[in-house]
Amino acid sequence: MTDVGANAKMNEFCCIMGLCNLKHIGESIEDRHNKIDYYHSKIDNVPGIKYLQISDEQTCNYAYFTILVEDEYPLSRNGLYDTLKAKDIYSRKYFYPLTSDQACFKNKYKKLNLEVARDLSSKVLALPIFEGIEYSDIDRITAIIKAGEKA
């Protein structure tokens, strides 16, 4: 029997690079944490833009910064994605399409009641976050988000 699966093995070079970078992981996480806090301060009051709140009891690696583009925002998630892309800012449609809706499953799961997940997958956008992103870059990205206008 043949089924759809994933190959999650890491090659040797990626493993070596990961091991070399482990000594810097704390600094990297702290840098991302600071940058995400800065993102928060810039978009806290933008109507229709929400983000995940991390509590003090949670441990986070700050690998991604995702926002939820709700209906009251002037643009759809795709509209904001296109606007950012037109300005050479590359975001990512996060968890889109749902894994269950991938072509490789040949609509096997289309009839499942996943409407909440499908709705959310059409509204989540991952904004640029990486060690070394400049605060001025975040200012530029958040100014575009605040404007809420098509490119």
Coordinates of N, CA and C in Angstrom, one line a residue:
M1 N 0.8 -1.2 0.0 CA 0.0 0.0 0.0 C 0.9 1.2 0.0
T2 N 0.5 2.2 -0.8 CA 1.2 3.5 -0.8 C 0.3 4.6 -0.3
D3 N 0.9 5.4 0.6 CA 0.1 6.5 1.2 C 1.0 7.8 1.1
V4 N 0.3 8.9 1.3 CA 1.0 10.2 1.3 C 1.7 10.3 2.7
G5 N 2.9 10.8 2.6 CA 3.6 10.9 3.9 C 4.6 12.1 3.8
A6 N 5.4 12.2 4.7 CA 6.4 13.3 4.8 C 7.8 12.7 5.1
N7 N 8.8 13.2 4.5 CA 10.2 12.8 4.8 C 10.7 13.9 5.7
A8 N 10.8 13.6 7.0 CA 11.3 14.6 7.9 C 12.7 14.4 8.4
K9 N 13.5 13.7 7.6 CA 14.9 13.4 8.0 C 15.7 14.7 7.6
M10 N 16.7 14.9 8.4 CA 17.5 16.1 8.2 C 18.8 15.6 7.6
N11 N 19.3 16.3 6.6 CA 20.6 15.9 6.0 C 21.8 16.3 6.9
E12 N 22.9 15.7 6.7 CA 24.1 15.9 7.6 C 24.5 17.4 7.6
F13 N 24.5 18.1 6.5 CA 24.9 19.5 6.5 C 24.0 20.3 7.4
C14 N 22.7 20.1 7.2 CA 21.8 20.9 8.1 C 22.0 20.6 9.5
C15 N 22.2 19.3 9.8 CA 22.5 18.9 11.2 C 23.7 19.6 11.8
I16 N 24.8 19.6 11.0 CA 26.0 20.3 11.5 C 25.8 21.8 11.7
M17 N 25.1 22.4 10.8 CA 24.8 23.8 10.9 C 24.0 24.1 12.2
G18 N 23.0 23.2 12.4 CA 22.1 23.4 13.6 C 23.0 23.2 14.9
L19 N 23.8 22.3 14.9 CA 24.7 22.1 16.1 C 25.6 23.3 16.3
C20 N 26.2 23.8 15.2 CA 27.0 25.0 15.4 C 26.3 26.2 15.9
N21 N 25.0 26.3 15.5 CA 24.2 27.5 15.9 C 23.6 27.4 17.3
L22 N 23.6 26.2 17.9 CA 23.1 26.0 19.2 C 23.7 26.9 20.3
K23 N 25.0 27.2 20.1 CA 25.6 28.1 21.1 C 25.1 29.5 21.1
H24 N 24.4 29.9 20.0 CA 23.8 31.2 19.8 C 22.3 31.3 19.9
I25 N 21.7 30.2 20.2 CA 20.2 30.1 20.2 C 19.6 31.1 21.2
G26 N 20.1 31.2 22.4 CA 19.6 32.1 23.4 C 19.5 33.6 22.9
E27 N 20.6 34.0 22.3 CA 20.7 35.4 21.8 C 19.7 35.6 20.7
S28 N 19.6 34.6 19.8 CA 18.7 34.6 18.7 C 17.2 34.7 19.1
I29 N 16.9 33.9 20.1 CA 15.5 33.9 20.6 C 15.2 35.3 21.3
E30 N 16.2 35.8 22.0 CA 16.0 37.1 22.7 C 15.8 38.2 21.7
D31 N 16.6 38.2 20.6 CA 16.5 39.2 19.5 C 15.1 39.1 18.9
R32 N 14.6 37.9 18.6 CA 13.3 37.7 18.0 C 12.2 38.2 18.9
H33 N 12.4 37.8 20.2 CA 11.4 38.3 21.2 C 11.3 39.8 21.2
N34 N 12.4 40.5 21.3 CA 12.4 41.9 21.3 C 11.7 42.5 20.0
K35 N 12.0 41.9 18.9 CA 11.4 42.4 17.6 C 9.9 42.1 17.5
I36 N 9.5 41.0 18.1 CA 8.0 40.7 18.1 C 7.3 41.6 19.0
D37 N 7.9 41.9 20.2 CA 7.4 42.9 21.1 C 7.2 44.3 20.4
Y38 N 8.2 44.6 19.6 CA 8.2 45.9 18.8 C 7.0 45.8 17.8
Y39 N 6.9 44.7 17.1 CA 5.7 44.6 16.2 C 4.4 44.8 17.0
H40 N 4.3 44.2 18.1 CA 3.1 44.3 18.9 C 2.8 45.8 19.2
S41 N 3.9 46.5 19.6 CA 3.7 47.9 20.0 C 3.2 48.8 18.8
K42 N 3.6 48.3 17.6 CA 3.2 49.1 16.4 C 1.8 48.8 15.9
I43 N 1.3 47.6 16.1 CA 0.0 47.2 15.6 C -1.0 46.9 16.6
D44 N -0.8 47.2 17.9 CA -1.7 46.9 18.9 C -3.1 47.4 18.7
N45 N -3.3 48.6 18.1 CA -4.6 49.2 18.0 C -5.1 49.3 16.6
V46 N -4.6 48.4 15.7 CA -5.0 48.4 14.3 C -6.3 47.6 14.2
P47 N -7.4 48.2 13.9 CA -8.7 47.4 13.9 C -8.6 46.3 12.8
G48 N -9.0 45.1 13.2 CA -9.0 43.9 12.3 C -7.7 43.2 12.3
I49 N -6.7 43.6 13.0 CA -5.4 42.9 13.1 C -5.3 42.4 14.5
K50 N -5.1 41.0 14.6 CA -4.9 40.4 15.9 C -3.7 39.6 15.8
Y51 N -3.1 39.3 17.0 CA -1.9 38.4 17.1 C -2.0 37.6 18.3
L52 N -1.3 36.5 18.4 CA -1.3 35.6 19.5 C -0.7 36.2 20.7
Q53 N -1.3 36.1 21.8 CA -0.8 36.6 23.1 C 0.0 35.4 23.7
I54 N 1.2 35.7 24.1 CA 2.1 34.7 24.7 C 2.1 35.0 26.2
S55 N 1.6 34.0 27.0 CA 1.6 34.3 28.5 C 3.0 34.0 29.1
D56 N 3.2 34.5 30.3 CA 4.4 34.3 31.0 C 4.7 32.9 31.3
E57 N 3.7 32.0 31.4 CA 3.8 30.6 31.7 C 4.3 29.8 30.5
Q58 N 4.3 30.4 29.3 CA 4.6 29.7 28.1 C 6.1 30.0 27.7
T59 N 6.7 29.0 27.1 CA 8.0 29.2 26.5 C 7.9 29.2 25.0
C60 N 8.4 30.2 24.4 CA 8.3 30.5 23.0 C 9.6 30.7 22.3
N61 N 9.8 30.1 21.1 CA 11.0 30.3 20.4 C 11.0 31.5 19.4
Y62 N 9.8 32.1 19.3 CA 9.6 33.2 18.4 C 10.1 33.0 17.0
A63 N 9.8 31.8 16.5 CA 10.2 31.4 15.1 C 9.4 32.1 14.1
Y64 N 8.1 32.4 14.4 CA 7.2 33.0 13.5 C 6.4 34.2 14.2
F65 N 6.0 35.1 13.4 CA 5.1 36.2 13.9 C 3.9 36.2 13.0
T66 N 2.8 35.6 13.5 CA 1.6 35.6 12.7 C 0.6 36.6 13.2
I67 N -0.2 37.1 12.2 CA -1.3 37.9 12.5 C -2.6 37.3 11.9
L68 N -3.7 37.6 12.5 CA -5.0 37.3 12.0 C -5.6 38.5 11.4
V69 N -5.9 38.4 10.1 CA -6.5 39.5 9.4 C -8.0 39.3 9.4
E70 N -8.7 40.0 10.3 CA -10.2 39.8 10.5 C -11.0 40.6 9.5
D71 N -12.3 40.3 9.4 CA -13.1 40.9 8.4 C -13.2 42.5 8.5
E72 N -13.0 43.0 9.7 CA -13.1 44.5 9.8 C -11.9 45.3 9.3
Y73 N -10.8 44.5 9.0 CA -9.7 45.2 8.4 C -10.0 45.5 6.9
P74 N -9.5 46.6 6.4 CA -9.9 47.1 5.0 C -9.5 46.1 3.9
L75 N -8.5 45.3 4.1 CA -8.1 44.3 3.1 C -8.3 42.9 3.6
S76 N -8.4 42.0 2.7 CA -8.4 40.6 3.1 C -7.0 40.2 3.4
R77 N -6.8 39.0 3.9 CA -5.4 38.5 4.1 C -4.7 38.5 2.8
N78 N -5.3 38.0 1.8 CA -4.7 38.0 0.4 C -4.4 39.4 -0.1
G79 N -5.3 40.3 0.2 CA -5.0 41.7 -0.2 C -3.8 42.3 0.5
L80 N -3.7 42.0 1.8 CA -2.5 42.5 2.5 C -1.2 41.8 2.1
Y81 N -1.3 40.5 1.8 CA -0.2 39.8 1.3 C 0.3 40.4 0.0
D82 N -0.7 40.7 -0.9 CA -0.3 41.2 -2.2 C 0.3 42.7 -2.1
T83 N -0.3 43.4 -1.2 CA 0.2 44.8 -0.9 C 1.7 44.8 -0.4
L84 N 1.9 43.9 0.5 CA 3.3 43.8 1.1 C 4.2 43.3 0.0
K85 N 3.8 42.3 -0.8 CA 4.7 41.7 -1.9 C 5.0 42.8 -2.9
A86 N 4.0 43.6 -3.2 CA 4.3 44.7 -4.2 C 5.3 45.7 -3.8
K87 N 5.6 45.7 -2.4 CA 6.6 46.6 -1.9 C 7.8 45.8 -1.4
D88 N 8.0 44.6 -2.0 CA 9.1 43.7 -1.8 C 9.2 43.3 -0.3
I89 N 8.1 43.1 0.3 CA 8.1 42.5 1.6 C 7.4 41.2 1.5
Y90 N 8.1 40.1 1.9 CA 7.6 38.8 1.6 C 7.1 38.1 2.9
S91 N 5.8 38.1 3.0 CA 5.1 37.4 4.1 C 4.7 36.0 3.6
R92 N 4.0 35.3 4.5 CA 3.7 33.9 4.1 C 2.2 33.6 4.5
K93 N 1.5 33.1 3.6 CA 0.1 32.6 4.0 C 0.3 31.4 4.8
Y94 N 0.1 31.5 6.1 CA 0.4 30.5 7.1 C -0.6 29.4 7.1
F95 N -0.2 28.1 7.1 CA -1.1 27.0 7.1 C -2.2 27.1 6.0
Y96 N -1.8 27.5 4.8 CA -2.7 27.7 3.7 C -2.1 27.0 2.5
P97 N -2.9 26.2 1.8 CA -4.2 25.7 2.3 C -4.0 24.7 3.4
L98 N -5.0 24.3 4.1 CA -4.9 23.3 5.2 C -4.3 22.0 4.6
T99 N -3.6 21.3 5.5 CA -2.9 20.1 5.1 C -4.0 19.1 4.5
S100 N -5.1 19.1 5.2 CA -6.2 18.2 4.7 C -6.8 18.5 3.4
D101 N -6.5 19.7 2.9 CA -7.1 20.1 1.6 C -6.0 20.1 0.5
Q102 N -4.8 19.6 0.8 CA -3.8 19.5 -0.3 C -4.2 18.6 -1.4
A103 N -3.8 18.9 -2.6 CA -4.1 18.1 -3.8 C -3.8 16.6 -3.6
C104 N -2.7 16.3 -2.9 CA -2.2 15.0 -2.8 C -3.3 14.1 -2.1
F105 N -4.2 14.6 -1.4 CA -5.2 13.8 -0.7 C -6.5 13.6 -1.6
K106 N -6.5 14.2 -2.8 CA -7.5 14.0 -3.7 C -8.9 14.2 -3.2
N107 N -9.1 15.3 -2.4 CA -10.4 15.6 -1.8 C -10.9 14.6 -0.8
K108 N -10.1 13.8 -0.3 CA -10.5 12.7 0.7 C -11.1 13.4 1.9
Y109 N -10.7 14.6 2.3 CA -11.1 15.2 3.5 C -12.0 16.4 3.3
K110 N -12.4 16.7 2.1 CA -13.2 17.9 1.8 C -14.5 17.9 2.5
K111 N -15.1 16.8 2.8 CA -16.4 16.8 3.4 C -16.3 16.8 4.9
L112 N -15.1 16.8 5.5 CA -15.0 16.9 7.0 C -15.4 18.3 7.4
N113 N -16.0 18.4 8.6 CA -16.4 19.6 9.2 C -15.1 20.4 9.7
L114 N -14.5 21.1 8.9 CA -13.2 21.8 9.3 C -13.4 23.3 8.9
E115 N -14.6 23.8 9.0 CA -14.9 25.1 8.6 C -14.2 26.2 9.4
V116 N -14.0 26.0 10.7 CA -13.3 27.0 11.5 C -11.8 27.0 11.1
A117 N -11.2 25.8 10.9 CA -9.8 25.7 10.5 C -9.7 26.3 9.1
R118 N -10.6 26.0 8.2 CA -10.5 26.6 6.8 C -10.6 28.1 6.8
D119 N -11.5 28.6 7.6 CA -11.7 30.1 7.8 C -10.4 30.7 8.3
L120 N -9.9 30.2 9.4 CA -8.7 30.7 9.9 C -7.5 30.6 8.9
S121 N -7.4 29.5 8.2 CA -6.3 29.4 7.3 C -6.4 30.4 6.2
S122 N -7.5 31.0 5.9 CA -7.7 32.1 4.9 C -7.4 33.5 5.5
K123 N -7.1 33.5 6.8 CA -6.9 34.8 7.4 C -5.6 35.0 8.1
V124 N -4.8 34.0 8.2 CA -3.5 34.1 8.9 C -2.3 34.4 8.0
L125 N -1.5 35.4 8.4 CA -0.4 35.8 7.6 C 0.9 35.8 8.6
A126 N 1.9 35.2 8.1 CA 3.2 35.3 8.9 C 4.0 36.4 8.3
L127 N 4.4 37.4 9.2 CA 5.2 38.5 8.8 C 6.6 38.2 9.0
P128 N 7.5 38.9 8.3 CA 8.9 38.7 8.3 C 9.4 38.8 9.8
I129 N 10.1 37.8 10.2 CA 10.8 37.8 11.5 C 12.1 37.0 11.4
F130 N 13.2 37.5 11.7 CA 14.4 36.8 11.7 C 15.5 37.5 12.5
E131 N 16.4 36.8 13.0 CA 17.5 37.4 13.7 C 18.2 38.5 12.9
G132 N 18.2 39.7 13.4 CA 18.9 40.7 12.6 C 17.9 41.6 11.8
I133 N 16.6 41.3 11.8 CA 15.7 42.2 11.1 C 15.8 43.6 11.8
E134 N 15.8 44.6 11.1 CA 16.0 46.0 11.6 C 14.7 46.5 12.1
Y135 N 14.7 47.3 13.1 CA 13.5 48.0 13.6 C 12.9 48.9 12.5
S136 N 13.8 49.5 11.7 CA 13.3 50.3 10.6 C 12.5 49.4 9.6
D137 N 12.8 48.2 9.4 CA 12.1 47.3 8.5 C 10.7 47.0 9.1
I138 N 10.7 46.8 10.4 CA 9.4 46.6 11.1 C 8.5 47.8 11.0
D139 N 9.1 49.0 11.2 CA 8.4 50.3 11.0 C 7.8 50.4 9.6
R140 N 8.5 50.0 8.6 CA 8.0 50.0 7.2 C 6.8 49.0 7.0
I141 N 7.0 47.8 7.5 CA 6.0 46.8 7.4 C 4.7 47.2 8.1
T142 N 4.9 47.7 9.4 CA 3.7 48.1 10.2 C 3.0 49.4 9.6
A143 N 3.8 50.2 9.0 CA 3.2 51.4 8.4 C 2.2 51.0 7.3
I144 N 2.6 50.0 6.5 CA 1.8 49.5 5.4 C 0.5 48.9 6.0
I145 N 0.7 48.1 7.1 CA -0.4 47.4 7.7 C -1.4 48.5 8.3
K146 N -0.9 49.5 8.9 CA -1.7 50.6 9.5 C -2.5 51.3 8.4
A147 N -1.9 51.5 7.2 CA -2.5 52.2 6.1 C -3.7 51.4 5.6
G148 N -3.6 50.1 5.5 CA -4.6 49.2 5.1 C -5.1 49.5 3.6
E149 N -4.2 49.9 2.8 CA -4.5 50.2 1.4 C -3.9 49.3 0.4
K150 N -4.6 49.0 -0.7 CA -4.0 48.2 -1.7 C -2.8 48.9 -2.4
A151 N -1.9 48.1 -2.8 CA -0.7 48.7 -3.5 C -1.0 49.2 -4.8

